[in-house]
Short mmCIF file of C-alpha atoms in Angstrom, two decimals:
data_model
loop_
_atom_site.label_atom_id
_atom_site.label_comp_id
_atom_site.label_asym_id
_atom_site.label_seq_id
_atom_site.Cartn_x
_atom_site.Cartn_y
_atom_site.Cartn_z
CA MET A 1 0.00 0.00 0.00
CA LYS A 2 1.39 3.38 -1.05
CA VAL A 3 0.73 6.32 1.28
CA LEU A 4 0.88 9.93 0.09
CA VAL A 5 1.56 12.57 2.76
CA PRO A 6 1.26 16.28 1.85
CA VAL A 7 3.33 18.60 4.09
CA LYS A 8 3.45 22.40 4.29
CA ARG A 9 6.22 24.83 5.21
CA VAL A 10 4.88 27.35 7.74
CA VAL A 11 6.16 29.81 10.32
CA ASP A 12 7.31 27.81 13.36
CA TYR A 13 4.59 27.58 16.00
CA ASN A 14 6.93 29.04 18.66
CA VAL A 15 7.38 32.27 16.68
CA LYS A 16 5.23 35.31 17.42
CA VAL A 17 4.12 36.50 13.99
CA ARG A 18 4.31 40.15 12.99
CA VAL A 19 2.08 41.93 10.50
CA LYS A 20 3.79 43.89 7.71
CA SER A 21 3.68 47.67 8.04
CA ASP A 22 1.59 47.97 4.86
CA GLN A 23 -0.89 45.35 6.24
CA SER A 24 -0.46 43.22 3.11
CA GLY A 25 0.34 40.05 5.05
CA VAL A 26 2.56 38.45 7.69
CA ASP A 27 6.27 39.27 7.78
CA ILE A 28 8.28 36.07 7.28
CA ALA A 29 11.68 37.68 6.62
CA ASN A 30 14.36 36.09 8.84
CA VAL A 31 11.68 34.04 10.63
CA LYS A 32 12.17 30.39 11.56
CA MET A 33 10.12 28.09 9.34
CA SER A 34 9.21 24.46 9.99
CA MET A 35 6.79 21.71 9.03
CA ASN A 36 3.13 22.31 9.87
CA PRO A 37 2.59 20.39 13.17
CA PHE A 38 -0.53 18.58 11.91
CA ASP A 39 1.40 17.41 8.82
CA GLU A 40 4.21 16.16 11.05
CA ILE A 41 1.61 14.02 12.83
CA ALA A 42 0.47 12.73 9.41
CA VAL A 43 4.03 11.72 8.47
CA GLU A 44 4.48 9.97 11.81
CA GLU A 45 1.24 8.03 11.32
CA ALA A 46 2.29 6.93 7.83
CA VAL A 47 5.64 5.74 9.18
CA ARG A 48 3.91 3.79 11.94
CA LEU A 49 1.68 2.11 9.34
CA LYS A 50 4.80 1.10 7.42
CA GLU A 51 6.50 -0.19 10.57
CA ALA A 52 3.37 -2.27 11.26
CA GLY A 53 3.61 -3.82 7.79
CA LYS A 54 0.47 -2.11 6.52
CA ALA A 55 2.19 0.32 4.14
CA THR A 56 4.97 -0.39 1.65
CA GLU A 57 5.97 3.10 0.48
CA ILE A 58 5.55 6.64 1.81
CA VAL A 59 5.72 9.59 -0.59
CA ALA A 60 5.85 13.10 0.89
CA VAL A 61 4.73 16.01 -1.27
CA SER A 62 4.89 19.76 -0.73
CA CYS A 63 3.65 22.70 -2.80
CA GLY A 64 5.39 26.07 -2.59
CA VAL A 65 8.73 27.82 -2.75
CA LEU A 66 12.09 26.09 -3.30
CA GLN A 67 12.86 26.28 0.45
CA SER A 68 10.08 23.72 0.99
CA GLN A 69 12.75 21.15 0.14
CA GLU A 70 13.90 21.51 3.76
CA THR A 71 10.42 20.48 4.94
CA LEU A 72 10.48 17.46 2.63
CA ARG A 73 13.94 16.47 3.92
CA THR A 74 12.48 16.56 7.43
CA ALA A 75 9.63 14.30 6.30
CA MET A 76 12.14 11.85 4.82
CA ALA A 77 14.21 12.00 8.03
CA ILE A 78 11.08 10.97 9.95
CA GLY A 79 10.62 8.03 7.59
CA ALA A 80 9.20 8.97 4.17
CA ASP A 81 10.84 7.01 1.34
CA ARG A 82 10.92 9.78 -1.28
CA SER A 83 9.34 13.15 -1.94
CA VAL A 84 7.99 15.50 -4.59
CA LEU A 85 8.11 19.30 -4.57
CA VAL A 86 5.66 21.23 -6.71
CA GLU A 87 7.67 24.43 -6.92
CA THR A 88 5.96 27.79 -7.37
CA ASP A 89 6.37 31.31 -6.01
CA VAL A 90 2.65 32.01 -6.36
CA GLU A 91 0.74 32.29 -3.06
CA LEU A 92 -1.17 29.01 -3.01
CA GLN A 93 -4.74 28.86 -1.77
CA PRO A 94 -6.48 25.64 -0.60
CA LEU A 95 -8.23 24.92 -3.92
CA ALA A 96 -4.98 25.31 -5.89
CA VAL A 97 -3.17 22.98 -3.47
CA ALA A 98 -6.00 20.42 -3.72
CA LYS A 99 -5.77 20.49 -7.54
CA LEU A 100 -1.99 20.02 -7.41
CA LEU A 101 -2.36 17.12 -4.97
CA LYS A 102 -5.00 15.54 -7.20
CA ALA A 103 -2.58 15.67 -10.12
CA ILE A 104 0.15 14.07 -7.98
CA ALA A 105 -2.32 11.41 -6.74
CA ASP A 106 -3.36 10.60 -10.32
CA LYS A 107 0.31 10.06 -11.14
CA GLU A 108 1.37 8.19 -7.98
CA GLN A 109 -1.85 6.17 -7.48
CA PRO A 110 -1.66 5.93 -3.66
CA GLN A 111 -4.16 3.87 -1.69
CA LEU A 112 -4.18 6.29 1.24
CA ILE A 113 -3.57 10.03 1.58
CA ILE A 114 -2.89 11.31 5.11
CA LEU A 115 -2.59 15.04 5.71
CA GLY A 116 -2.97 17.49 8.57
CA LYS A 117 -6.49 18.77 9.22
CA GLN A 118 -5.28 22.36 8.74
CA ALA A 119 -2.19 24.53 8.44
CA ILE A 120 -1.38 26.82 11.35
CA ASP A 121 -0.76 29.84 9.11
CA ASP A 122 -4.14 30.27 7.38
CA ASP A 123 -6.17 27.80 9.51
CA ALA A 124 -8.33 27.14 6.44
CA ASN A 125 -9.10 23.47 7.14
CA GLN A 126 -10.18 22.99 3.51
CA THR A 127 -7.50 21.20 1.50
CA GLY A 128 -8.30 17.63 2.61
CA GLN A 129 -12.01 18.05 1.99
CA MET A 130 -11.46 19.68 -1.41
CA LEU A 131 -9.03 16.93 -2.43
CA ALA A 132 -11.54 14.24 -1.46
CA ALA A 133 -14.17 15.96 -3.60
CA LEU A 134 -11.82 16.28 -6.61
CA LEU A 135 -10.73 12.63 -6.38
CA ASP A 136 -14.23 11.43 -5.41
CA TRP A 137 -12.67 9.41 -2.56
CA PRO A 138 -14.17 8.75 0.89
CA GLN A 139 -12.74 10.91 3.65
CA ALA A 140 -12.41 10.94 7.43
CA THR A 141 -11.44 14.20 9.12
CA TYR A 142 -10.07 14.96 12.63
CA ALA A 143 -8.65 11.45 13.05
CA SER A 144 -7.45 10.44 16.51
CA LYS A 145 -6.88 6.77 15.56
CA VAL A 146 -6.24 5.05 12.21
CA GLU A 147 -6.40 1.28 11.66
CA ILE A 148 -5.95 -0.58 8.35
CA GLU A 149 -8.23 -3.63 8.06
CA GLY A 150 -7.78 -5.36 4.71
CA ASP A 151 -9.06 -3.10 1.95
CA LYS A 152 -10.64 -0.72 4.46
CA VAL A 153 -9.40 1.88 6.92
CA LYS A 154 -11.14 2.35 10.26
CA VAL A 155 -10.83 5.88 11.62
CA THR A 156 -11.79 7.18 15.05
CA ARG A 157 -12.82 10.82 14.68
CA GLU A 158 -13.06 13.57 17.27
CA VAL A 159 -16.48 15.22 17.09
CA ASP A 160 -18.27 17.72 19.33
CA GLY A 161 -20.13 15.01 21.24
CA GLY A 162 -17.15 12.68 21.75
CA LEU A 163 -15.76 10.07 19.34
CA GLU A 164 -17.13 8.68 16.09
CA VAL A 165 -15.78 5.56 14.35
CA VAL A 166 -16.08 5.33 10.56
CA SER A 167 -14.95 2.66 8.08
CA LEU A 168 -13.77 3.75 4.64
CA SER A 169 -13.03 1.73 1.53
CA LEU A 170 -9.55 2.32 0.10
CA PRO A 171 -8.42 4.49 -1.58
CA ALA A 172 -9.31 7.12 1.01
CA ILE A 173 -8.28 10.42 2.56
CA VAL A 174 -7.63 10.97 6.27
CA THR A 175 -6.90 14.30 7.98
CA THR A 176 -5.11 14.16 11.32
CA ASP A 177 -5.88 15.75 14.68
CA LEU A 178 -3.45 16.48 17.53
CA ARG A 179 -4.25 13.39 19.58
CA LEU A 180 -3.48 10.90 16.80
CA ASN A 181 0.15 10.44 17.87
CA GLU A 182 3.31 12.10 19.18
CA PRO A 183 5.83 12.63 16.32
CA ARG A 184 9.24 11.09 16.93
CA TYR A 185 12.42 13.07 17.46
CA VAL A 186 14.44 13.26 14.25
CA THR A 187 17.93 11.85 14.83
CA LEU A 188 21.14 12.98 13.10
CA PRO A 189 21.70 9.61 11.32
CA ASN A 190 18.21 9.81 9.83
CA ILE A 191 18.83 13.40 8.73
CA MET A 192 21.97 12.21 6.91
CA LYS A 193 20.06 9.32 5.30
CA ALA A 194 17.35 11.72 4.14
CA LYS A 195 19.93 13.64 2.08
CA LYS A 196 20.40 10.55 -0.11
CA LYS A 197 16.69 9.96 -0.71
CA THR A 198 15.01 11.02 -3.95
CA LEU A 199 13.45 14.47 -4.12
CA ASP A 200 11.73 15.25 -7.43
CA ASN A 201 10.98 18.82 -8.47
CA VAL A 202 8.05 19.66 -10.76
CA LYS A 203 6.17 22.82 -11.73
CA PRO A 204 2.38 23.38 -11.67
CA ALA A 205 2.50 23.75 -15.47
CA ASP A 206 3.99 20.24 -15.72
CA LEU A 207 0.86 18.96 -13.96
CA GLY A 208 -1.50 21.08 -16.06
CA VAL A 209 -2.81 23.00 -13.05
CA ASP A 210 -3.64 26.72 -12.92
CA VAL A 211 -2.69 28.00 -9.45
CA ALA A 212 -3.73 31.63 -9.92
CA PRO A 213 -5.32 32.95 -6.70
CA ARG A 214 -9.14 33.07 -6.61
CA LEU A 215 -9.27 35.15 -3.46
CA LYS A 216 -7.71 38.55 -2.75
CA THR A 217 -6.44 39.57 0.68
CA LEU A 218 -7.63 43.10 1.37
CA LYS A 219 -5.90 43.69 4.68
CA VAL A 220 -4.13 41.85 7.49
CA SER A 221 -4.17 43.45 10.94
CA GLU A 222 -3.35 42.47 14.48
CA PRO A 223 -6.23 41.97 16.94
CA ALA A 224 -7.01 44.94 19.17
CA LYS A 225 -5.16 44.92 22.47
CA ARG A 226 -7.33 43.99 25.44
CA ALA A 227 -7.82 46.62 28.10
CA ALA A 228 -6.61 45.84 31.61
CA GLY A 229 -9.19 44.49 34.03
CA ILE A 230 -10.32 46.19 37.23
CA VAL A 231 -11.24 44.92 40.67
CA VAL A 232 -14.69 45.95 41.98
CA PRO A 233 -15.57 46.08 45.70
CA ASP A 234 -18.97 44.40 45.49
CA VAL A 235 -21.60 42.84 43.24
CA ALA A 236 -23.63 46.05 43.00
CA THR A 237 -20.66 47.92 41.51
CA LEU A 238 -20.05 45.04 39.09
CA VAL A 239 -23.65 45.10 37.88
CA ASP A 240 -23.53 48.87 37.54
CA LYS A 241 -20.39 48.79 35.40
CA LEU A 242 -21.68 45.94 33.22
CA LYS A 243 -24.90 47.84 32.65
CA ASN A 244 -23.73 51.43 32.26
CA GLU A 245 -20.12 51.17 31.05
CA ALA A 246 -19.81 47.87 29.18
CA LYS A 247 -23.52 47.95 28.25
CA VAL A 248 -23.70 44.13 28.10
CA ILE A 249 -26.74 43.74 30.35
#
């Protein structure tokens, strides 16, 4: 069974992002970048499936700038067998990424695609669902447990009311949640091995995909700073301030 794992290069989750002075977007100059945490969980799950004898090959794929090769090398250090970079300097939106991944899936013919439920930069939570629609494959989102049973995959999902268990026929798409697993620490020997693994580079035009943006960002701004709280002497004063100052009651 071949597993395809899309990964995204994002601003590291420990970094406090800054908005550009012209409010056109987020400033990423000289900022530490890393693999999207949800995608790292997806790579780890694919590697565990291979270690359990359920998967035979893991292919990591990333769409974006040339520096995304570093993210793919990390995926191969975790355990991916080879990787593909769809290189473009165009700002990619979820639909464009889904179309690129569909083209890669048509070429690679994987039986399972595992990807993070969302990226921590745009928080769109759309790519997996759009890809499932384009491929017309069954999907399970917010996975907290994945089990391969013959030609089916059983997925435990996190929903508002608790847990839901669904069974999908392969090929299928699974998006990962935080509680699915704890990604392993990447060791130096594995980093060195990753440098020898195959990393193919293609362009969107090679796949016949138009990645022109459909949406336009009008403005990016920081949230308003919260005012400091105050201590009131009694309930009557609290009610008075809520009613006359805050005007919430």
